[in-house]
Coordinates of C-alpha atoms and ligand atoms in Angstrom, one line a residue:
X111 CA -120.5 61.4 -83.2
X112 CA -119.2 64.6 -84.5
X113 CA -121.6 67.5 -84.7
X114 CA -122.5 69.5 -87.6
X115 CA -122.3 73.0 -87.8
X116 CA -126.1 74.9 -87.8
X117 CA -125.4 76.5 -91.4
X118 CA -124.7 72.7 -92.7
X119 CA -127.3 71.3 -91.2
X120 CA -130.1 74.1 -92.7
X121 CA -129.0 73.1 -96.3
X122 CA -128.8 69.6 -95.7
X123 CA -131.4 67.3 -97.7
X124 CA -130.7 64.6 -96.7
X125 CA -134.1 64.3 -94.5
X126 CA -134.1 60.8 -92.3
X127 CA -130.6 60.6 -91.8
X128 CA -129.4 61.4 -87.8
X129 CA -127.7 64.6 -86.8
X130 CA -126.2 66.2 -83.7
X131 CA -126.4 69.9 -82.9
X132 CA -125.3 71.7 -80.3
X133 CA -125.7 75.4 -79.5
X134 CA -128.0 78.2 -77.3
X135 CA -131.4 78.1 -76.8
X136 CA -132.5 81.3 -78.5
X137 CA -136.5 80.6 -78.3
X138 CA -138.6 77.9 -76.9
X139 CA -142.2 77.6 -77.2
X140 CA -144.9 75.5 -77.5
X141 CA -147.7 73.1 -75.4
X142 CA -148.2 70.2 -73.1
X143 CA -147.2 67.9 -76.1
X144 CA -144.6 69.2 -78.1
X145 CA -142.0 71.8 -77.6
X146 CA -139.6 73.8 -80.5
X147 CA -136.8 75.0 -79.2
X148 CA -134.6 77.2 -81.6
X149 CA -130.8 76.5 -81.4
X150 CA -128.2 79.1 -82.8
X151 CA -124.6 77.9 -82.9
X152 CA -123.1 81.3 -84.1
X153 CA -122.0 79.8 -87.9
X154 CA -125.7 81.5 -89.1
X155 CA -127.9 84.0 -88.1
X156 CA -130.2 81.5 -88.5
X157 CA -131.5 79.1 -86.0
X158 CA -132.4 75.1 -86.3
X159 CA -135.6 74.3 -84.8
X160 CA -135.9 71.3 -82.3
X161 CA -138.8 69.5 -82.1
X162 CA -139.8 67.6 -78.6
X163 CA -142.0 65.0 -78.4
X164 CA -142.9 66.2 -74.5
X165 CA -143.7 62.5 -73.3
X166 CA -140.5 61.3 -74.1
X167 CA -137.7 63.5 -72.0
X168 CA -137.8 63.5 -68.7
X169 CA -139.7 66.7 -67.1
X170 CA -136.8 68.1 -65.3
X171 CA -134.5 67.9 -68.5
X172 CA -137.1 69.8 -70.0
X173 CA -137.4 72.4 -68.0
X174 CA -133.4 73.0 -68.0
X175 CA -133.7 74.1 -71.4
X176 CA -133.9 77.7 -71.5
X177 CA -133.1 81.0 -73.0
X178 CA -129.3 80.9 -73.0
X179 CA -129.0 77.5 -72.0
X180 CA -126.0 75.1 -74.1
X181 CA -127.4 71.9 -75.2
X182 CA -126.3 68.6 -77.6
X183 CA -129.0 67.5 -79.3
X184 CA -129.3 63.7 -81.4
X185 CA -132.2 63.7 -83.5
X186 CA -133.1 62.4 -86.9
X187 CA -133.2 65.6 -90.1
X188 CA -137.0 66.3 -91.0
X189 CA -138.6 68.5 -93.6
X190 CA -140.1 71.1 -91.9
X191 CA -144.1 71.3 -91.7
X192 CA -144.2 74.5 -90.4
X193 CA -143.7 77.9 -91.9
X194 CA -140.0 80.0 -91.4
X195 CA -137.6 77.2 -92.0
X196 CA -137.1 74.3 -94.8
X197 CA -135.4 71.5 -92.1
X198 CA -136.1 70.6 -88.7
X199 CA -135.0 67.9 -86.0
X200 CA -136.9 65.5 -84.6
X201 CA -134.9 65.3 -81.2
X202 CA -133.8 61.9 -79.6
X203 CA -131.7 62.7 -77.1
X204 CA -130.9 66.1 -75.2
X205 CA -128.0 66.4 -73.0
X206 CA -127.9 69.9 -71.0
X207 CA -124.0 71.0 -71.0
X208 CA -125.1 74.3 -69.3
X209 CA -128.3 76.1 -67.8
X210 CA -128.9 79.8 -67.5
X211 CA -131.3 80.5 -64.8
X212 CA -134.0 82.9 -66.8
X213 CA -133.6 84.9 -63.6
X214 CA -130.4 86.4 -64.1
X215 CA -129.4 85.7 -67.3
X216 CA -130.0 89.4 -69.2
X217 CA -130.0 88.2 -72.7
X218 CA -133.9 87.3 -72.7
X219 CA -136.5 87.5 -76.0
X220 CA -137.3 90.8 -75.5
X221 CA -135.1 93.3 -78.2
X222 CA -132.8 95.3 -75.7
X223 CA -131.1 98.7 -77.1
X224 CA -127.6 98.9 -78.3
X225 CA -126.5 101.0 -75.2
X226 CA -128.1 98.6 -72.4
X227 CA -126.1 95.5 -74.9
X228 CA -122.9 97.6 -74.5
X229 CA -123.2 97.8 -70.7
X230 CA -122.9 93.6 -71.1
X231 CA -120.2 93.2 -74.1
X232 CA -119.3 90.1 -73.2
X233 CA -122.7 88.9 -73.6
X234 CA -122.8 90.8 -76.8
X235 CA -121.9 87.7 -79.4
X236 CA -124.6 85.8 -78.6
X237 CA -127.1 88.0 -79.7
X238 CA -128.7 87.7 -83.5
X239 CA -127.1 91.7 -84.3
X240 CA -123.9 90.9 -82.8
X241 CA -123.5 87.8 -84.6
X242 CA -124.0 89.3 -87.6
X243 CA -121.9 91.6 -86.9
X244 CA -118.8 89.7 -85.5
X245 CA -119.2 87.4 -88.9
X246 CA -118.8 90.6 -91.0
X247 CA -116.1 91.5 -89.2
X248 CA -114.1 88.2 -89.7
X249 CA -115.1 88.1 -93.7
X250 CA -113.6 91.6 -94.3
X251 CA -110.5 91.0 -92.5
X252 CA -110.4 88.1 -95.3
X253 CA -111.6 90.6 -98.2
X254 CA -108.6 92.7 -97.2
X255 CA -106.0 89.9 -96.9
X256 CA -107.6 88.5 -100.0
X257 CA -107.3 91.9 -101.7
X258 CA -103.7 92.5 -101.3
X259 CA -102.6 89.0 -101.9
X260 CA -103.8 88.8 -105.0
X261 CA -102.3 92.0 -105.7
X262 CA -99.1 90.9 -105.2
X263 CA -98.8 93.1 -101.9
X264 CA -97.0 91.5 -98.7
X265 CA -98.5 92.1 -95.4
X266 CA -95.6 93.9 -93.2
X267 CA -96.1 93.5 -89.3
X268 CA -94.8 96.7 -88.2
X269 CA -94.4 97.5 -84.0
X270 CA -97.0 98.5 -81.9
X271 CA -94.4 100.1 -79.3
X272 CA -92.7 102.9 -80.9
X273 CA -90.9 106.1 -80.1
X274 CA -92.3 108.3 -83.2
X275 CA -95.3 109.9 -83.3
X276 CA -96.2 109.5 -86.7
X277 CA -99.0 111.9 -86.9
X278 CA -97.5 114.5 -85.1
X279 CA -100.9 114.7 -83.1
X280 CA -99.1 113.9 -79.9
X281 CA -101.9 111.0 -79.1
X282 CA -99.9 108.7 -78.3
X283 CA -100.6 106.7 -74.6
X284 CA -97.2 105.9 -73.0
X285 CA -95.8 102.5 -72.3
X286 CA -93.1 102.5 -69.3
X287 CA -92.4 100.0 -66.4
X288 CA -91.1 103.4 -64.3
X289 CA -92.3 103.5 -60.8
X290 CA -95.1 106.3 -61.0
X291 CA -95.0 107.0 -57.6
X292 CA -90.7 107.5 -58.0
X293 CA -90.1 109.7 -61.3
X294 CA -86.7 110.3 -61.3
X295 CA -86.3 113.7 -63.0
X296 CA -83.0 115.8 -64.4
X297 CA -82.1 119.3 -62.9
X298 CA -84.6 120.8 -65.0
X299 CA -87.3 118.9 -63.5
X300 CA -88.0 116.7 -66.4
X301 CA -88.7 113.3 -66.6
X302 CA -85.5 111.0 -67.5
X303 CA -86.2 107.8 -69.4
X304 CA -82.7 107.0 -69.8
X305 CA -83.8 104.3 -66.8
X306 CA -86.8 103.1 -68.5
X307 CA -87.2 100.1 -70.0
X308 CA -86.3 100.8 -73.5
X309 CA -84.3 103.9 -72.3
X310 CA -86.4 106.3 -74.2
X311 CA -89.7 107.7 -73.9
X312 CA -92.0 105.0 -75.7
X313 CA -95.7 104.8 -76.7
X314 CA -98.2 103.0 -78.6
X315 CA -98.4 103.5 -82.4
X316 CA -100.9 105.7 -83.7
X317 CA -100.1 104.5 -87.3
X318 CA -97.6 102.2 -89.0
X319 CA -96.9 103.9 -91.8
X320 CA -93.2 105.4 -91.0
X321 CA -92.0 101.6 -90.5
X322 CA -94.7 100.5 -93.6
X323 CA -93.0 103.3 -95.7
X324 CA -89.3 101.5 -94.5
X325 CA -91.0 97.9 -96.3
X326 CA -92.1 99.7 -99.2
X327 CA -88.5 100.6 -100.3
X328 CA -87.5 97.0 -101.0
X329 CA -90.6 94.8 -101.0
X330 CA -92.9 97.4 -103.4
X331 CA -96.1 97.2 -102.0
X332 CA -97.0 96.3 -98.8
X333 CA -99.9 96.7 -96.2
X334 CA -100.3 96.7 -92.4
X335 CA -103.4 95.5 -90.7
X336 CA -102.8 95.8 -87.0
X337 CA -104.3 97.9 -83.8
X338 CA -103.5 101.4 -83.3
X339 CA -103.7 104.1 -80.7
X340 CA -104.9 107.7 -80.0
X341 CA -105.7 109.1 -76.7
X342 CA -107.7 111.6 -78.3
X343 CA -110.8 112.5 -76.0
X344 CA -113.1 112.6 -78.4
X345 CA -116.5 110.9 -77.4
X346 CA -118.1 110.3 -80.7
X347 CA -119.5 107.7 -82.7
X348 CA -116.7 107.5 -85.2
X349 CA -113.9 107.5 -82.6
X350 CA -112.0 105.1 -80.5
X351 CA -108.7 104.4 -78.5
X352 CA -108.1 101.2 -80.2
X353 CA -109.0 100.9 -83.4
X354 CA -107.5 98.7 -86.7
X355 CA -106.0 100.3 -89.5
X356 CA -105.4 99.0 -92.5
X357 CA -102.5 100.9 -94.0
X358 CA -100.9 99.9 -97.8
X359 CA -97.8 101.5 -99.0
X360 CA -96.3 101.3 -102.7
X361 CA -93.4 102.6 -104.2
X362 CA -93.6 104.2 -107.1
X363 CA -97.3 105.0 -106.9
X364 CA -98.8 109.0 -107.5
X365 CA -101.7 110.0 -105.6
X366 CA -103.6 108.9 -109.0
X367 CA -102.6 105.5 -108.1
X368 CA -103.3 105.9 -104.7
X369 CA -106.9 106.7 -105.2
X370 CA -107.5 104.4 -107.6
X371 CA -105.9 101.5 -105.6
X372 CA -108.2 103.4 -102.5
X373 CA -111.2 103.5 -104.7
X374 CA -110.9 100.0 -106.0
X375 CA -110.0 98.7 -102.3
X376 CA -113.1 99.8 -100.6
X377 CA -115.7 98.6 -103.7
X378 CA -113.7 95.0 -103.1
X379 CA -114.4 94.8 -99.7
X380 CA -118.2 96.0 -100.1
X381 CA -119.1 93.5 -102.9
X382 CA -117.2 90.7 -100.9
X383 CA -119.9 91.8 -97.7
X384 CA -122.7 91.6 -100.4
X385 CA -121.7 88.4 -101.8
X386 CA -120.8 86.6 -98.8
X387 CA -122.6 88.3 -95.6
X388 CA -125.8 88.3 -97.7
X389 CA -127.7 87.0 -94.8
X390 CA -126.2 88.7 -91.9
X391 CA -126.1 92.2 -94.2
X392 CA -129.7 91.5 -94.6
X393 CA -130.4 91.4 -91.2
X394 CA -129.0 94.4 -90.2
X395 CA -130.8 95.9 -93.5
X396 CA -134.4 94.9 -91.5
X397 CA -133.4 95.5 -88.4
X398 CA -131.3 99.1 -88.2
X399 CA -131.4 100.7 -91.4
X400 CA -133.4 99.9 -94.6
X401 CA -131.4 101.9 -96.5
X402 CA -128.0 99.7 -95.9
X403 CA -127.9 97.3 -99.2
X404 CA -129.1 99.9 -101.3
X405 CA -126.6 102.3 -99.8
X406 CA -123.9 99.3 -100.5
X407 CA -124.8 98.7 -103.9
X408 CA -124.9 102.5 -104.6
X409 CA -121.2 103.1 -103.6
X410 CA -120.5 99.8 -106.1
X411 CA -122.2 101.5 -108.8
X412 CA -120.7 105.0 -108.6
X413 CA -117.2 106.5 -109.4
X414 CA -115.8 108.4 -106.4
X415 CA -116.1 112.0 -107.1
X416 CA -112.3 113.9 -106.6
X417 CA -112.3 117.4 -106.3
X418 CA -109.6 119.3 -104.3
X419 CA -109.7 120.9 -100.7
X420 CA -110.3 124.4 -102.4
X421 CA -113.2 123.2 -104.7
X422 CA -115.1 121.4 -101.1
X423 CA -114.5 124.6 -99.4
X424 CA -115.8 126.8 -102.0
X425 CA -119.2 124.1 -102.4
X426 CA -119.4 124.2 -98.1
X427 CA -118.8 128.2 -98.6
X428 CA -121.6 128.5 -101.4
X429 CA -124.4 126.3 -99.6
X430 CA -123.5 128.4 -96.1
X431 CA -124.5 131.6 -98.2
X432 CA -127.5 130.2 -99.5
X433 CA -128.6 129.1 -95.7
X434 CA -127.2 126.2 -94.6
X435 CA -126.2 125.8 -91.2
X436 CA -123.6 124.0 -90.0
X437 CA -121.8 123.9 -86.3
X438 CA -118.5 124.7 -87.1
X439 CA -117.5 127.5 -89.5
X440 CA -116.0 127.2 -92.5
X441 CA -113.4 129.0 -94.3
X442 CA -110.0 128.0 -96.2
X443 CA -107.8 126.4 -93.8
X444 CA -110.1 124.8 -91.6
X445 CA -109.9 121.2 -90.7
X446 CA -113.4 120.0 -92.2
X447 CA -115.5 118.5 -89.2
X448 CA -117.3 115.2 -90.2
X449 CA -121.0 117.9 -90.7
X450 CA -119.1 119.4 -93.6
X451 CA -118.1 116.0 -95.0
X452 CA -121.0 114.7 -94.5
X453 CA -123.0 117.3 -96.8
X454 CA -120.5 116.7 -99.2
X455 CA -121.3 113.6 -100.0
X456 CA -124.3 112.5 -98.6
X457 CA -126.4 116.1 -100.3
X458 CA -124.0 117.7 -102.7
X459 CA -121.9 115.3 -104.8
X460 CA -124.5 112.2 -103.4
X461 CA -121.5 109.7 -104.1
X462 CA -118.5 109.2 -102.0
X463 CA -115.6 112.2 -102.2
X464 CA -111.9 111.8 -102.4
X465 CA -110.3 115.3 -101.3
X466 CA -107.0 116.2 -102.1
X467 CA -104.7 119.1 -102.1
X468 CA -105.7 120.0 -98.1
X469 CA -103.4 122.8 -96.8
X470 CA -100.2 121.6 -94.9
X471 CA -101.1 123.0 -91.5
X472 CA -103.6 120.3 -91.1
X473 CA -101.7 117.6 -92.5
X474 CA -99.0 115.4 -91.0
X475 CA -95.1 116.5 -92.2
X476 CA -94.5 113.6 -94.3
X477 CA -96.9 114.5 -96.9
X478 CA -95.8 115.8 -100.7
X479 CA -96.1 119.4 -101.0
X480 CA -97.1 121.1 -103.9
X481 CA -95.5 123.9 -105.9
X482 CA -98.2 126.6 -104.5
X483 CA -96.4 126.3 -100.9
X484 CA -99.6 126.1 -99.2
X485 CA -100.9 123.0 -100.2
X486 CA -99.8 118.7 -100.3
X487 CA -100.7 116.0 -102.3
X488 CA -102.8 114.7 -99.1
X489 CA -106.5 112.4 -99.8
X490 CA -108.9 111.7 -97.9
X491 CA -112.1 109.2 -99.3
X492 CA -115.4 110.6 -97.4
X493 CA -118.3 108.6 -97.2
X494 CA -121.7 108.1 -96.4
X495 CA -122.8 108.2 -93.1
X496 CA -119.4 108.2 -91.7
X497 CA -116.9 111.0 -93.2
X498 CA -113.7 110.2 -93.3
X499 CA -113.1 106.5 -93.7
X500 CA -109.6 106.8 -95.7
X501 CA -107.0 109.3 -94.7
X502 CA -103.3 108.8 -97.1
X503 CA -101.1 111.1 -99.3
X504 CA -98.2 110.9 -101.8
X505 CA -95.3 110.4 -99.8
X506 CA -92.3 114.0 -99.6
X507 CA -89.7 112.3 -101.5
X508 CA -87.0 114.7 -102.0
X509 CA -85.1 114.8 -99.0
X510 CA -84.4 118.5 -97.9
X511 CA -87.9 119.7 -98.2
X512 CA -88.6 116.8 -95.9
X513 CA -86.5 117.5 -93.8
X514 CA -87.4 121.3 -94.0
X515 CA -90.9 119.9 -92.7
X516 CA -89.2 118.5 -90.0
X517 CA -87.5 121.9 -88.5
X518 CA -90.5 124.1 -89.1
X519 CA -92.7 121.7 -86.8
X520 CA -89.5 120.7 -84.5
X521 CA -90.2 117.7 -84.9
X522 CA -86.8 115.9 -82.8
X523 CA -84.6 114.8 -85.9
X524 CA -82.6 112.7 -84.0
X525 CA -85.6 110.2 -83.8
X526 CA -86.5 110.1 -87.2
X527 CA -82.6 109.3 -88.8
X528 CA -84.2 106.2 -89.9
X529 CA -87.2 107.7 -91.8
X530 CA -85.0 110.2 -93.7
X531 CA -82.5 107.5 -95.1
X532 CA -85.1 105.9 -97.0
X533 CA -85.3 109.5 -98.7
X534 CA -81.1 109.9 -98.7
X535 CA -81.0 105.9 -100.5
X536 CA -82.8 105.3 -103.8
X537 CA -85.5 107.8 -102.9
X538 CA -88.8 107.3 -105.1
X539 CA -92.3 108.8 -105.7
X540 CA -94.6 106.4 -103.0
X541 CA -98.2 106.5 -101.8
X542 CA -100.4 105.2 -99.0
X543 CA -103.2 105.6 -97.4
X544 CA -105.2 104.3 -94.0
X545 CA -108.4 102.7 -93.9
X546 CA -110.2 102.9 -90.6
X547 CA -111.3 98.8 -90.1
X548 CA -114.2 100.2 -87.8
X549 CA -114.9 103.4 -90.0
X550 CA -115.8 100.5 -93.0
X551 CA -117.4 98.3 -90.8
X552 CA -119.8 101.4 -89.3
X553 CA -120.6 101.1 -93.5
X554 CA -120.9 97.9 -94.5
X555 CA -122.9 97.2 -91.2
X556 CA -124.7 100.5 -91.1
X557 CA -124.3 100.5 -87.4
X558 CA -124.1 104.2 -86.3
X559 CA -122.4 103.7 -83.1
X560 CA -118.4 102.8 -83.9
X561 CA -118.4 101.0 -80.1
X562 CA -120.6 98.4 -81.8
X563 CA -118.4 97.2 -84.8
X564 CA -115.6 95.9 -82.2
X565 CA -115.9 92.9 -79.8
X566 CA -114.8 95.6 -76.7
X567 CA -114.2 99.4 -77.7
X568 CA -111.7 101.4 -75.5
X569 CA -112.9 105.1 -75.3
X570 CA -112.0 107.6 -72.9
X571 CA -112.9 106.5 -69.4
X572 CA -114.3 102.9 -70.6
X573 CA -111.6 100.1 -71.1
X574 CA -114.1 97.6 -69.2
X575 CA -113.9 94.0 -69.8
Ligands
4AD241 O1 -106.1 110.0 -91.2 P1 -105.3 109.2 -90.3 O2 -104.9 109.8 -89.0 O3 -104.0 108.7 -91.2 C1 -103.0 108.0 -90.7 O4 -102.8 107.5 -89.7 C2 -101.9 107.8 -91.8 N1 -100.7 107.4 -91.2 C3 -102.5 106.8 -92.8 C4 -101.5 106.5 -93.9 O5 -101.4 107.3 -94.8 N2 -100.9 105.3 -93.9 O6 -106.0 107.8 -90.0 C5 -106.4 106.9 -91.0 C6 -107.8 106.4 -90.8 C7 -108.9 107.5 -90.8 O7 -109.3 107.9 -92.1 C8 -110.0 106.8 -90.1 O8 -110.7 106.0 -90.9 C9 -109.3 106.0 -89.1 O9 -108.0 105.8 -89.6 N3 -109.2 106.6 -87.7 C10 -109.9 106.2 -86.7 N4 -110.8 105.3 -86.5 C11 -111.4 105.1 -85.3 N5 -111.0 105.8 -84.2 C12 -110.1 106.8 -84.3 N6 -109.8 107.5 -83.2 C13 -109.5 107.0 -85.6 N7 -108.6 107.9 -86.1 C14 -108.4 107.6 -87.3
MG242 MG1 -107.1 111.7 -91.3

């Protein structure tokens, strides 16, 4: 007999009929008569309960059936007499596929903190705020796919091995089969790669936008949805190695477009969270942060606020006279830390920011630059809680300021020949933008620690399991 899935089972009426479950003991309690054991099978945050008729299992069965422990129950669908649930099963038979000895397994009843749950990641899933968070993971990887498709954008699988830094951030890890211990170096003492094994210097991307922007000029609108790579050593709660970006790229689009499409995109995938997470959202609402649905539905019910770099500046600049402090100065030019952002939106504008117009010096070389010379069409969406969650920009176009770019941050042009011949053939205005996956995750979860929105985070001196 085929089993049936936990969340099936807790919305079944149809009371009498015979079931089979099988999951992990989360809970089991009771007396000399009757035990409940509480069964999760990871497709709810709920659990079924089990009730045992002591007298009828063998002792020894019984006392396999622990915290942890993987079982198969048979038992016959009841309505529930006690309080917490609606259904229950009267178990029949109780097959053990796997114990876990209550001395050494670390996942027992009592809560355990975040940090102690990171220490055992691969534990992590079967615990209630994992699950909940795993499963809200999965539905907006579907919101996004779901977004784009019905937009009528194609999903582009662009490398993960590349030989351009596309943020000019020089984060990139490098990827080489080259004996470590045997660098075989030219008279000026550099490293040659002419005998690597793509006979150039190669790295993981830190974006696919360059190749994304390639798509773009044939296919119209595209996205990416892939891992990507910084070996930044930032230790925070917003950053990691390997993270997910989401990254949509459409010819023909402004940077009005582009925040609208970036506006609209995020308030998709938040409703979808609400609508279909309700229980596992809820959860994490109880448990972590009471604030979290109201927070959701508050970004649903607002219209971003845009205002230009110069405009933030001159709000941070204001509230810095009138006494507030921040850690890191501010002034026209500066890269805003996440502090600054964070006031922003969470106490100035209380609504999510778009920020455009940043100066170039901060901003990567492809961006459009703006008549005033100091300044490109460049947006970033700041948000609650988390800062920067979007980073994009209208797209250079014209071909010698491009390439002008280019010289003044010698960047090597003979690696980007490529980039600039979708600028020399049919050139058009385009936009894009990235969307952290973890940076909306931290959001829609309300987590506050980004190492606990993916399965096994990779930060500096941690790449463990
Ligand atoms: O602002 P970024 O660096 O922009 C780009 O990579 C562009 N190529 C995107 C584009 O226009 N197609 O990164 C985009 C977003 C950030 O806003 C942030 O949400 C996330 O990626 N991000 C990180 N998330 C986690 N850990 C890190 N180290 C991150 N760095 C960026
Ligand atoms: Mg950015």
């Amino acid at each position: 007999m085929n089993h049936t899935k936990v969340i099936d089972v807790l919305q079944s009426t149809q009371f009498g009929a015979e079931v089979v479950v099988k999951g992990w003991v989360r809970t089991k309690r009771g007396n000399k008569n009757v035990n409940f054991i509480a069964i999760n099978d990871g497709s709810t945050i709920k659990n079924i309960q089990l009730v045992v008729d002591v007298e009828k299992f063998d002792e020894e069965l019984l006392k396999k059936i622990t915290t942890g422990a993987a079982v198969c129950v048979k038992g016959t669908l009841v309505q529930s007499q006690g309080k917490g649930q609606s259904v229950e099963v009267l178990a029949k038979e109780i097959e053990v596929y796997g114990t876990a000895n209550p001395e050494t397994y670390p996942l027992q009843k009592k809560g355990h903190s975040l940090e102690f749950l990171r220490e055992i990641a691969h534990l992590r899933p079967r615990t209630n705020t994992f699950g909940a968070v795993f499963r809200i993971r999965h539905n907006m990887a579907m919101a996004i796919h779901t977004f784009f498709h019905q937009k009528g954008f194609f999903y582009f699988h662009t490398p993960i091995i590349t030989a351009s830094d596309c943020e000019g951030a020089g984060q990139m890890f490098q990827v080489t089969t080259k004996n470590l211990y045997d660098l075989k170096k030219d008279e000026n003492g550099s490293i040659t790669y002419d005998d690597d094994f793509f006979g150039k210097q190669a790295s993981l991307t830190v974006s696919g936008q360059l190749e994304g922007e390639l798509a773009a000029m044939g296919l119209g609108g595209i996205y990416t949805f892939g891992p990507t790579f910084r070996a930044e050593n930032s230790n925070t709660p917003r950053h990691l190695a390997e993270f997910w970006m989401i990254e949509p790229e459409i010819a023909f689009y402004d940077i009005n477009d582009n925040m609208d499409l970036a506006e609209e995109f995020i308030k998709y995938c938040v409703k979808w969270a609400l609508e279909n997470c309700r229980d596992d959202v809820q959860f994490l609402n109880d448990m972590f942060d009471k604030e979290l649905i109201a927070r959701l539905e508050g970004v649903l019910n607002q219209d971003f606020v845009r205002i230009p770099y110069g405009e933030g500046i001159r709000v941070l600049e204001e509230a810095v006279a009138n006494g507030k402090k921040f850690e890191f100065p501010v002034y026209w030019g500066v890269d805003l830390a996440s502090e600054h952002e964070r006031y922003l939106v969470e106490e100035y504008y209380k609504c999510p920011v778009i920020m455009t117009d940043y100066p170039k010096e901060i901003k990567a070389f492809y961006m459009k630059q703006n008549d005033d010379g100091k300044t490109v069409r460049a947006m970033d969406v700041l948000f609650p809680q988390i800062g920067e969650i979007i980073g994009g920009s209208e797209r250079e176009a014209d071909y010698d300021k491009l390439l002008t770019r280019i010289n003044e941050l010698n960047i090597p042009m003979k690696d980007m020949w490529w980039y600039l011949d979708t600028r020399r053939f049919g050139s058009c205005p385009h936009s894009g933008f990235g969307l952290g996956f973890e940076r909306l995750l931290l959001f829609v979860t309300g987590m506050a620690n980004i190492r606990d929105v993916i399965p096994f985070p990779r930060t500096p001196k941690n790449a463990e399991f």
